[in-house]
Amino acid sequence: MSSTILHLRSESKPLEHRSALTPTTTKALIDAGYKVHVERSPERIFDDSEFEEAGAILVDEGSWQSVPADNIIIGLKELPEDTFPLEHTHVQFAHCYKNQEGWQDVLSRFPRGGGTLLDLEFLQDESGRRVAAFGYHAGFAGAALAVQAWAWQLTHPKDLLLPGVSSYANENLLLEEIGSALKEGEKKAGRPPRVLVIGALGRCGKGAVELCQKVGIPDVRELLLPREASEAFSNALLPSLLQLKNRQSARVWQQAEELFNKKVTALPAGMTSRST
């Protein structure tokens, strides 16, 4: 029996440095009998060589469109807007199940090509909780920006806006910069900021609380930390990924495909006809 091939595509959205697979989870999948093809990527936080060292085969960026139909395409964010039918099984966030703008055009590409969408947002464990999410690091990053904005407003003229931010290579660099800004703000205000985290026991809330603790705010961790966020997300997703080769009998993937089929029935009949 031939090995199941997972094809990690390069993300196309601007400033998206995160990845659904990491070198660590790639090695675990290869050790479990999968073949993993990884598209070279100029934006991904992990170097292509890290995946190659883990045993993956590097392939050209954008090559997912021409690989055999039985390859499973792994991505993170939605595909670029286009109209050609999709013939593969795609594992990704598609943002088309909640009647978002243009959802019919996005979703209809799958039935028109005979493909399947297994949406990461709706993968759930036995208790109904999402198997993987970026919430913790969203809270961590959001709190970091809040502290930075607080300090900026105290130390700069009101008409001077906080400059745009970019990703950090690792958590320590973020903490160093936010910690420095915090000290400047505290000098000006004569006190640390007062922080209220609503929903502090949830994923986002826990991240926000931990950021505050790590930079030294008393009484109280996504996009800014793409490496750490990717590692946490991909490791949480790994048990489900390991079941992909048996997805017809694996509960989490069965439910994802059932949901896809249900959503397809909501499309107008003319948008689901198989392209020839």
PDB file of C-alpha atoms in Angstrom:
ATOM      1  CA  MET A   1       0.000   0.000   0.000  1.00  0.00           C
ATOM      2  CA  SER A   2       1.475   3.345  -1.047  1.00  0.00           C
ATOM      3  CA  SER A   3       2.055   6.089   1.514  1.00  0.00           C
ATOM      4  CA  THR A   4      -0.372   8.955   1.889  1.00  0.00           C
ATOM      5  CA  ILE A   5       1.165  12.166   0.554  1.00  0.00           C
ATOM      6  CA  LEU A   6       0.628  15.406   2.432  1.00  0.00           C
ATOM      7  CA  HIS A   7       1.486  18.526   0.447  1.00  0.00           C
ATOM      8  CA  LEU A   8       2.175  21.655   2.507  1.00  0.00           C
ATOM      9  CA  ARG A   9       1.487  24.664   0.301  1.00  0.00           C
ATOM     10  CA  SER A  10       3.133  28.036   0.647  1.00  0.00           C
ATOM     11  CA  GLU A  11       0.838  30.628   2.198  1.00  0.00           C
ATOM     12  CA  SER A  12      -0.190  33.442  -0.140  1.00  0.00           C
ATOM     13  CA  LYS A  13      -1.651  36.041   2.223  1.00  0.00           C
ATOM     14  CA  PRO A  14       0.624  39.027   2.884  1.00  0.00           C
ATOM     15  CA  LEU A  15       2.523  38.946   6.186  1.00  0.00           C
ATOM     16  CA  GLU A  16       1.414  35.377   6.945  1.00  0.00           C
ATOM     17  CA  HIS A  17       4.519  33.732   8.381  1.00  0.00           C
ATOM     18  CA  ARG A  18       2.819  30.919  10.299  1.00  0.00           C
ATOM     19  CA  SER A  19       2.552  27.334   9.081  1.00  0.00           C
ATOM     20  CA  ALA A  20       0.106  24.463   9.601  1.00  0.00           C
ATOM     21  CA  LEU A  21       3.041  22.046   9.692  1.00  0.00           C
ATOM     22  CA  THR A  22       6.364  22.596  11.396  1.00  0.00           C
ATOM     23  CA  PRO A  23       9.613  20.664  11.020  1.00  0.00           C
ATOM     24  CA  THR A  24       8.780  18.882  14.284  1.00  0.00           C
ATOM     25  CA  THR A  25       5.308  17.720  13.243  1.00  0.00           C
ATOM     26  CA  THR A  26       6.576  16.945   9.736  1.00  0.00           C
ATOM     27  CA  LYS A  27       9.098  14.501  11.186  1.00  0.00           C
ATOM     28  CA  ALA A  28       6.394  12.900  13.343  1.00  0.00           C
ATOM     29  CA  LEU A  29       4.181  12.403  10.270  1.00  0.00           C
ATOM     30  CA  ILE A  30       7.059  10.929   8.245  1.00  0.00           C
ATOM     31  CA  ASP A  31       7.932   8.598  11.119  1.00  0.00           C
ATOM     32  CA  ALA A  32       4.277   7.460  11.057  1.00  0.00           C
ATOM     33  CA  GLY A  33       4.531   6.474   7.376  1.00  0.00           C
ATOM     34  CA  TYR A  34       3.379   9.622   5.562  1.00  0.00           C
ATOM     35  CA  LYS A  35       5.258  11.296   2.736  1.00  0.00           C
ATOM     36  CA  VAL A  36       5.408  15.057   3.198  1.00  0.00           C
ATOM     37  CA  HIS A  37       6.060  17.456   0.333  1.00  0.00           C
ATOM     38  CA  VAL A  38       6.758  21.045   1.360  1.00  0.00           C
ATOM     39  CA  GLU A  39       6.558  23.968  -1.029  1.00  0.00           C
ATOM     40  CA  ARG A  40       9.446  26.382  -0.807  1.00  0.00           C
ATOM     41  CA  SER A  41       8.233  29.575   0.782  1.00  0.00           C
ATOM     42  CA  PRO A  42       9.728  33.065   0.978  1.00  0.00           C
ATOM     43  CA  GLU A  43       7.479  34.062   3.899  1.00  0.00           C
ATOM     44  CA  ARG A  44       7.231  31.037   6.196  1.00  0.00           C
ATOM     45  CA  ILE A  45       8.914  31.540   9.568  1.00  0.00           C
ATOM     46  CA  PHE A  46      10.675  28.172   9.234  1.00  0.00           C
ATOM     47  CA  ASP A  47      13.522  27.872   6.735  1.00  0.00           C
ATOM     48  CA  ASP A  48      12.962  25.419   3.880  1.00  0.00           C
ATOM     49  CA  SER A  49      16.100  23.608   5.037  1.00  0.00           C
ATOM     50  CA  GLU A  50      14.470  22.835   8.397  1.00  0.00           C
ATOM     51  CA  PHE A  51      11.760  20.805   6.654  1.00  0.00           C
ATOM     52  CA  GLU A  52      14.333  19.111   4.426  1.00  0.00           C
ATOM     53  CA  GLU A  53      16.355  18.107   7.479  1.00  0.00           C
ATOM     54  CA  ALA A  54      13.158  16.642   8.982  1.00  0.00           C
ATOM     55  CA  GLY A  55      12.825  14.355   5.928  1.00  0.00           C
ATOM     56  CA  ALA A  56      10.364  16.306   3.763  1.00  0.00           C
ATOM     57  CA  ILE A  57      10.735  16.671  -0.002  1.00  0.00           C
ATOM     58  CA  LEU A  58      10.970  20.310  -1.077  1.00  0.00           C
ATOM     59  CA  VAL A  59       8.872  21.247  -4.109  1.00  0.00           C
ATOM     60  CA  ASP A  60       8.177  24.451  -6.021  1.00  0.00           C
ATOM     61  CA  GLU A  61       5.942  27.141  -4.604  1.00  0.00           C
ATOM     62  CA  GLY A  62       2.413  26.855  -5.995  1.00  0.00           C
ATOM     63  CA  SER A  63       2.938  23.315  -7.286  1.00  0.00           C
ATOM     64  CA  TRP A  64      -0.055  21.983  -5.334  1.00  0.00           C
ATOM     65  CA  GLN A  65      -2.331  22.779  -8.272  1.00  0.00           C
ATOM     66  CA  SER A  66      -0.681  20.171 -10.508  1.00  0.00           C
ATOM     67  CA  VAL A  67      -0.012  17.277  -8.115  1.00  0.00           C
ATOM     68  CA  PRO A  68      -2.060  14.048  -8.311  1.00  0.00           C
ATOM     69  CA  ALA A  69      -5.603  14.333  -6.991  1.00  0.00           C
ATOM     70  CA  ASP A  70      -4.984  11.896  -4.137  1.00  0.00           C
ATOM     71  CA  ASN A  71      -2.433  14.227  -2.519  1.00  0.00           C
ATOM     72  CA  ILE A  72      -3.894  15.981   0.521  1.00  0.00           C
ATOM     73  CA  ILE A  73      -3.187  19.712   0.431  1.00  0.00           C
ATOM     74  CA  ILE A  74      -2.354  21.214   3.819  1.00  0.00           C
ATOM     75  CA  GLY A  75      -2.547  24.954   4.326  1.00  0.00           C
ATOM     76  CA  LEU A  76      -3.379  27.520   6.932  1.00  0.00           C
ATOM     77  CA  LYS A  77      -5.270  30.495   5.534  1.00  0.00           C
ATOM     78  CA  GLU A  78      -7.725  30.540   2.638  1.00  0.00           C
ATOM     79  CA  LEU A  79      -6.598  30.177  -0.982  1.00  0.00           C
ATOM     80  CA  PRO A  80      -6.200  33.237  -3.215  1.00  0.00           C
ATOM     81  CA  GLU A  81      -9.429  34.306  -4.890  1.00  0.00           C
ATOM     82  CA  ASP A  82      -9.861  32.391  -8.152  1.00  0.00           C
ATOM     83  CA  THR A  83     -12.491  30.408 -10.016  1.00  0.00           C
ATOM     84  CA  PHE A  84     -10.876  27.181 -11.223  1.00  0.00           C
ATOM     85  CA  PRO A  85     -12.377  23.974  -9.713  1.00  0.00           C
ATOM     86  CA  LEU A  86     -10.516  22.251  -6.881  1.00  0.00           C
ATOM     87  CA  GLU A  87      -9.934  18.517  -7.234  1.00  0.00           C
ATOM     88  CA  HIS A  88      -7.938  17.820  -4.083  1.00  0.00           C
ATOM     89  CA  THR A  89      -8.809  17.365  -0.445  1.00  0.00           C
ATOM     90  CA  HIS A  90      -7.805  20.609   1.289  1.00  0.00           C
ATOM     91  CA  VAL A  91      -7.143  20.963   5.010  1.00  0.00           C
ATOM     92  CA  GLN A  92      -7.200  24.696   5.857  1.00  0.00           C
ATOM     93  CA  PHE A  93      -9.156  27.600   7.252  1.00  0.00           C
ATOM     94  CA  ALA A  94     -11.525  28.556   4.420  1.00  0.00           C
ATOM     95  CA  HIS A  95     -13.862  31.057   6.100  1.00  0.00           C
ATOM     96  CA  CYS A  96     -16.887  30.105   4.008  1.00  0.00           C
ATOM     97  CA  TYR A  97     -19.207  28.266   6.413  1.00  0.00           C
ATOM     98  CA  LYS A  98     -20.719  31.294   8.150  1.00  0.00           C
ATOM     99  CA  ASN A  99     -22.157  33.136   5.131  1.00  0.00           C
ATOM    100  CA  GLN A 100     -19.117  35.370   4.843  1.00  0.00           C
ATOM    101  CA  GLU A 101     -19.012  37.652   1.826  1.00  0.00           C
ATOM    102  CA  GLY A 102     -18.297  35.563  -1.288  1.00  0.00           C
ATOM    103  CA  TRP A 103     -18.734  32.254   0.549  1.00  0.00           C
ATOM    104  CA  GLN A 104     -20.636  30.635  -2.325  1.00  0.00           C
ATOM    105  CA  ASP A 105     -17.820  31.348  -4.786  1.00  0.00           C
ATOM    106  CA  VAL A 106     -15.256  29.906  -2.379  1.00  0.00           C
ATOM    107  CA  LEU A 107     -17.181  26.782  -1.415  1.00  0.00           C
ATOM    108  CA  SER A 108     -18.503  25.931  -4.895  1.00  0.00           C
ATOM    109  CA  ARG A 109     -14.975  25.415  -6.240  1.00  0.00           C
ATOM    110  CA  PHE A 110     -14.771  22.136  -4.315  1.00  0.00           C
ATOM    111  CA  PRO A 111     -17.841  20.277  -5.636  1.00  0.00           C
ATOM    112  CA  ARG A 112     -17.166  21.634  -9.148  1.00  0.00           C
ATOM    113  CA  GLY A 113     -13.761  19.934  -9.093  1.00  0.00           C
ATOM    114  CA  GLY A 114     -14.666  16.866  -7.061  1.00  0.00           C
ATOM    115  CA  GLY A 115     -12.565  18.102  -4.164  1.00  0.00           C
ATOM    116  CA  THR A 116     -13.276  18.204  -0.438  1.00  0.00           C
ATOM    117  CA  LEU A 117     -12.764  20.883   2.185  1.00  0.00           C
ATOM    118  CA  LEU A 118     -11.818  19.788   5.704  1.00  0.00           C
ATOM    119  CA  ASP A 119     -11.977  23.080   7.533  1.00  0.00           C
ATOM    120  CA  LEU A 120      -9.559  23.457  10.430  1.00  0.00           C
ATOM    121  CA  GLU A 121     -11.885  25.797  12.273  1.00  0.00           C
ATOM    122  CA  PHE A 122     -14.464  23.045  12.737  1.00  0.00           C
ATOM    123  CA  LEU A 123     -12.298  20.095  13.806  1.00  0.00           C
ATOM    124  CA  GLN A 124     -13.574  19.109  17.235  1.00  0.00           C
ATOM    125  CA  ASP A 125     -12.679  16.556  19.889  1.00  0.00           C
ATOM    126  CA  GLU A 126     -15.176  14.318  21.685  1.00  0.00           C
ATOM    127  CA  SER A 127     -16.249  17.142  23.972  1.00  0.00           C
ATOM    128  CA  GLY A 128     -16.922  19.553  21.117  1.00  0.00           C
ATOM    129  CA  ARG A 129     -13.806  21.656  21.755  1.00  0.00           C
ATOM    130  CA  ARG A 130     -11.651  22.700  18.801  1.00  0.00           C
ATOM    131  CA  VAL A 131      -8.659  20.386  18.442  1.00  0.00           C
ATOM    132  CA  ALA A 132      -6.323  23.246  17.501  1.00  0.00           C
ATOM    133  CA  ALA A 133      -6.572  27.023  17.614  1.00  0.00           C
ATOM    134  CA  PHE A 134      -4.344  30.090  17.668  1.00  0.00           C
ATOM    135  CA  GLY A 135      -6.214  31.685  20.569  1.00  0.00           C
ATOM    136  CA  TYR A 136      -3.432  31.606  23.148  1.00  0.00           C
ATOM    137  CA  HIS A 137      -0.953  33.440  20.962  1.00  0.00           C
ATOM    138  CA  ALA A 138      -3.646  35.840  19.785  1.00  0.00           C
ATOM    139  CA  GLY A 139      -4.158  36.860  23.400  1.00  0.00           C
ATOM    140  CA  PHE A 140      -0.413  37.033  24.015  1.00  0.00           C
ATOM    141  CA  ALA A 141       0.153  39.278  20.987  1.00  0.00           C
ATOM    142  CA  GLY A 142      -2.911  41.404  21.662  1.00  0.00           C
ATOM    143  CA  ALA A 143      -1.768  42.113  25.189  1.00  0.00           C
ATOM    144  CA  ALA A 144       1.719  42.975  23.920  1.00  0.00           C
ATOM    145  CA  LEU A 145       0.252  45.529  21.509  1.00  0.00           C
ATOM    146  CA  ALA A 146      -1.936  46.956  24.247  1.00  0.00           C
ATOM    147  CA  VAL A 147       1.057  47.493  26.536  1.00  0.00           C
ATOM    148  CA  GLN A 148       3.056  48.996  23.678  1.00  0.00           C
ATOM    149  CA  ALA A 149       0.201  51.369  22.788  1.00  0.00           C
ATOM    150  CA  TRP A 150      -0.222  52.390  26.444  1.00  0.00           C
ATOM    151  CA  ALA A 151       3.451  53.298  26.727  1.00  0.00           C
ATOM    152  CA  TRP A 152       3.484  55.052  23.332  1.00  0.00           C
ATOM    153  CA  GLN A 153       0.567  57.294  24.226  1.00  0.00           C
ATOM    154  CA  LEU A 154       2.305  58.347  27.427  1.00  0.00           C
ATOM    155  CA  THR A 155       5.673  59.101  25.837  1.00  0.00           C
ATOM    156  CA  HIS A 156       4.696  60.674  22.485  1.00  0.00           C
ATOM    157  CA  PRO A 157       2.549  63.588  21.298  1.00  0.00           C
ATOM    158  CA  LYS A 158      -1.136  62.782  20.866  1.00  0.00           C
ATOM    159  CA  ASP A 159      -1.028  63.367  17.108  1.00  0.00           C
ATOM    160  CA  LEU A 160       1.854  60.892  16.602  1.00  0.00           C
ATOM    161  CA  LEU A 161       0.393  57.442  15.936  1.00  0.00           C
ATOM    162  CA  LEU A 162       1.996  54.170  16.976  1.00  0.00           C
ATOM    163  CA  PRO A 163       3.935  52.844  13.948  1.00  0.00           C
ATOM    164  CA  GLY A 164       2.978  49.560  12.320  1.00  0.00           C
ATOM    165  CA  VAL A 165       4.412  46.394  13.804  1.00  0.00           C
ATOM    166  CA  SER A 166       5.894  43.260  12.250  1.00  0.00           C
ATOM    167  CA  SER A 167       6.558  39.698  13.337  1.00  0.00           C
ATOM    168  CA  TYR A 168       9.284  38.790  15.778  1.00  0.00           C
ATOM    169  CA  ALA A 169      11.696  35.906  15.180  1.00  0.00           C
ATOM    170  CA  ASN A 170      11.059  34.570  18.664  1.00  0.00           C
ATOM    171  CA  GLU A 171       9.289  35.329  21.908  1.00  0.00           C
ATOM    172  CA  ASN A 172      12.336  36.700  23.720  1.00  0.00           C
ATOM    173  CA  LEU A 173      12.730  39.526  21.191  1.00  0.00           C
ATOM    174  CA  LEU A 174       9.092  40.537  21.641  1.00  0.00           C
ATOM    175  CA  LEU A 175       9.371  40.455  25.431  1.00  0.00           C
ATOM    176  CA  GLU A 176      12.539  42.540  25.335  1.00  0.00           C
ATOM    177  CA  GLU A 177      10.914  45.276  23.248  1.00  0.00           C
ATOM    178  CA  ILE A 178       7.626  45.316  25.155  1.00  0.00           C
ATOM    179  CA  GLY A 179       9.471  45.256  28.473  1.00  0.00           C
ATOM    180  CA  SER A 180      11.520  48.261  27.424  1.00  0.00           C
ATOM    181  CA  ALA A 181       8.405  50.181  26.326  1.00  0.00           C
ATOM    182  CA  LEU A 182       6.698  49.269  29.605  1.00  0.00           C
ATOM    183  CA  LYS A 183       9.544  50.760  31.650  1.00  0.00           C
ATOM    184  CA  GLU A 184       9.352  54.021  29.700  1.00  0.00           C
ATOM    185  CA  GLY A 185       5.605  54.181  30.222  1.00  0.00           C
ATOM    186  CA  GLU A 186       5.920  53.484  33.923  1.00  0.00           C
ATOM    187  CA  LYS A 187       8.457  56.310  34.293  1.00  0.00           C
ATOM    188  CA  LYS A 188       5.989  58.726  32.734  1.00  0.00           C
ATOM    189  CA  ALA A 189       2.894  57.487  34.567  1.00  0.00           C
ATOM    190  CA  GLY A 190       4.564  56.729  37.876  1.00  0.00           C
ATOM    191  CA  ARG A 191       2.908  53.309  37.942  1.00  0.00           C
ATOM    192  CA  PRO A 192       2.408  50.156  35.857  1.00  0.00           C
ATOM    193  CA  PRO A 193      -0.682  49.877  33.651  1.00  0.00           C
ATOM    194  CA  ARG A 194      -3.877  48.494  35.141  1.00  0.00           C
ATOM    195  CA  VAL A 195      -4.908  45.392  33.212  1.00  0.00           C
ATOM    196  CA  LEU A 196      -8.357  43.802  33.087  1.00  0.00           C
ATOM    197  CA  VAL A 197      -8.599  40.516  31.171  1.00  0.00           C
ATOM    198  CA  ILE A 198     -12.213  39.494  30.518  1.00  0.00           C
ATOM    199  CA  GLY A 199     -12.355  35.720  30.064  1.00  0.00           C
ATOM    200  CA  ALA A 200      -8.942  35.120  31.609  1.00  0.00           C
ATOM    201  CA  LEU A 201      -9.453  31.331  31.740  1.00  0.00           C
ATOM    202  CA  GLY A 202     -10.025  30.979  27.986  1.00  0.00           C
ATOM    203  CA  ARG A 203      -7.312  30.478  25.341  1.00  0.00           C
ATOM    204  CA  CYS A 204      -6.960  34.166  24.477  1.00  0.00           C
ATOM    205  CA  GLY A 205      -7.292  35.224  28.089  1.00  0.00           C
ATOM    206  CA  LYS A 206      -4.556  32.900  29.283  1.00  0.00           C
ATOM    207  CA  GLY A 207      -2.229  34.268  26.613  1.00  0.00           C
ATOM    208  CA  ALA A 208      -2.957  37.848  27.650  1.00  0.00           C
ATOM    209  CA  VAL A 209      -2.367  37.091  31.319  1.00  0.00           C
ATOM    210  CA  GLU A 210       0.933  35.342  30.626  1.00  0.00           C
ATOM    211  CA  LEU A 211       2.241  38.244  28.532  1.00  0.00           C
ATOM    212  CA  CYS A 212       1.543  40.606  31.388  1.00  0.00           C
ATOM    213  CA  GLN A 213       3.278  38.315  33.856  1.00  0.00           C
ATOM    214  CA  LYS A 214       6.343  37.877  31.646  1.00  0.00           C
ATOM    215  CA  VAL A 215       6.933  41.599  31.192  1.00  0.00           C
ATOM    216  CA  GLY A 216       6.454  42.246  34.895  1.00  0.00           C
ATOM    217  CA  ILE A 217       2.969  43.714  35.188  1.00  0.00           C
ATOM    218  CA  PRO A 218       1.682  42.777  38.660  1.00  0.00           C
ATOM    219  CA  ASP A 219      -1.739  41.294  39.536  1.00  0.00           C
ATOM    220  CA  VAL A 220      -2.805  39.999  36.674  1.00  0.00           C
ATOM    221  CA  ARG A 221       1.000  35.526  24.872  1.00  0.00           C
ATOM    222  CA  GLU A 222      -0.224  35.000  16.869  1.00  0.00           C
ATOM    223  CA  LEU A 223       1.030  36.902  14.306  1.00  0.00           C
ATOM    224  CA  LEU A 224       3.848  38.534  16.258  1.00  0.00           C
ATOM    225  CA  LEU A 225       5.207  35.125  17.255  1.00  0.00           C
ATOM    226  CA  PRO A 226       4.741  32.971  14.145  1.00  0.00           C
ATOM    227  CA  ARG A 227       7.254  30.287  15.182  1.00  0.00           C
ATOM    228  CA  GLU A 228       5.807  29.680  18.633  1.00  0.00           C
ATOM    229  CA  ALA A 229       2.219  30.014  17.391  1.00  0.00           C
ATOM    230  CA  SER A 230       2.865  27.509  14.586  1.00  0.00           C
ATOM    231  CA  GLU A 231       4.509  25.018  16.929  1.00  0.00           C
ATOM    232  CA  ALA A 232       1.619  25.165  19.411  1.00  0.00           C
ATOM    233  CA  PHE A 233      -1.070  24.943  16.719  1.00  0.00           C
ATOM    234  CA  SER A 234       0.611  22.178  14.697  1.00  0.00           C
ATOM    235  CA  ASN A 235       1.352  20.070  17.772  1.00  0.00           C
ATOM    236  CA  ALA A 236      -2.273  20.332  18.859  1.00  0.00           C
ATOM    237  CA  LEU A 237      -3.362  19.351  15.336  1.00  0.00           C
ATOM    238  CA  LEU A 238      -0.876  16.462  15.037  1.00  0.00           C
ATOM    239  CA  PRO A 239      -3.039  13.680  16.572  1.00  0.00           C
ATOM    240  CA  SER A 240      -5.732  14.464  14.001  1.00  0.00           C
ATOM    241  CA  LEU A 241      -3.226  14.719  11.144  1.00  0.00           C
ATOM    242  CA  LEU A 242      -1.902  11.289  12.035  1.00  0.00           C
ATOM    243  CA  GLN A 243      -5.397   9.915  11.312  1.00  0.00           C
ATOM    244  CA  LEU A 244      -5.654  11.432   7.818  1.00  0.00           C
ATOM    245  CA  LYS A 245      -4.687   8.216   6.043  1.00  0.00           C
ATOM    246  CA  ASN A 246      -7.685   6.583   7.749  1.00  0.00           C
ATOM    247  CA  ARG A 247      -9.938   9.622   7.556  1.00  0.00           C
ATOM    248  CA  GLN A 248     -12.947   7.674   6.309  1.00  0.00           C
ATOM    249  CA  SER A 249     -13.132   5.988   9.718  1.00  0.00           C
ATOM    250  CA  ALA A 250     -11.580   8.695  11.949  1.00  0.00           C
ATOM    251  CA  ARG A 251     -14.300  10.579  13.819  1.00  0.00           C
ATOM    252  CA  VAL A 252     -12.753  14.047  13.601  1.00  0.00           C
ATOM    253  CA  TRP A 253     -12.351  13.830   9.804  1.00  0.00           C
ATOM    254  CA  GLN A 254     -15.703  12.095   9.312  1.00  0.00           C
ATOM    255  CA  GLN A 255     -17.413  15.004  11.046  1.00  0.00           C
ATOM    256  CA  ALA A 256     -15.438  17.535   9.010  1.00  0.00           C
ATOM    257  CA  GLU A 257     -16.488  15.884   5.738  1.00  0.00           C
ATOM    258  CA  GLU A 258     -20.100  15.566   6.856  1.00  0.00           C
ATOM    259  CA  LEU A 259     -20.122  19.285   7.623  1.00  0.00           C
ATOM    260  CA  PHE A 260     -18.629  20.051   4.212  1.00  0.00           C
ATOM    261  CA  ASN A 261     -21.302  17.978   2.470  1.00  0.00           C
ATOM    262  CA  LYS A 262     -24.014  19.698   4.486  1.00  0.00           C
ATOM    263  CA  LYS A 263     -22.721  23.158   3.588  1.00  0.00           C
ATOM    264  CA  VAL A 264     -22.515  22.220  -0.102  1.00  0.00           C
ATOM    265  CA  THR A 265     -26.239  21.451  -0.103  1.00  0.00           C
ATOM    266  CA  ALA A 266     -26.866  25.119   0.714  1.00  0.00           C
ATOM    267  CA  LEU A 267     -25.304  26.186  -2.589  1.00  0.00           C
ATOM    268  CA  PRO A 268     -27.521  26.957  -5.580  1.00  0.00           C
ATOM    269  CA  ALA A 269     -27.775  23.893  -7.832  1.00  0.00           C
ATOM    270  CA  GLY A 270     -25.987  25.603 -10.684  1.00  0.00           C
ATOM    271  CA  MET A 271     -22.893  26.170  -8.553  1.00  0.00           C
ATOM    272  CA  THR A 272     -22.281  22.531  -7.654  1.00  0.00           C
ATOM    273  CA  SER A 273     -22.207  20.905 -11.101  1.00  0.00           C
ATOM    274  CA  ARG A 274     -18.985  19.013 -11.722  1.00  0.00           C
ATOM    275  CA  SER A 275     -16.782  20.713 -14.294  1.00  0.00           C
ATOM    276  CA  THR A 276     -15.644  18.571 -17.201  1.00  0.00           C
TER     277      THR A 276
END
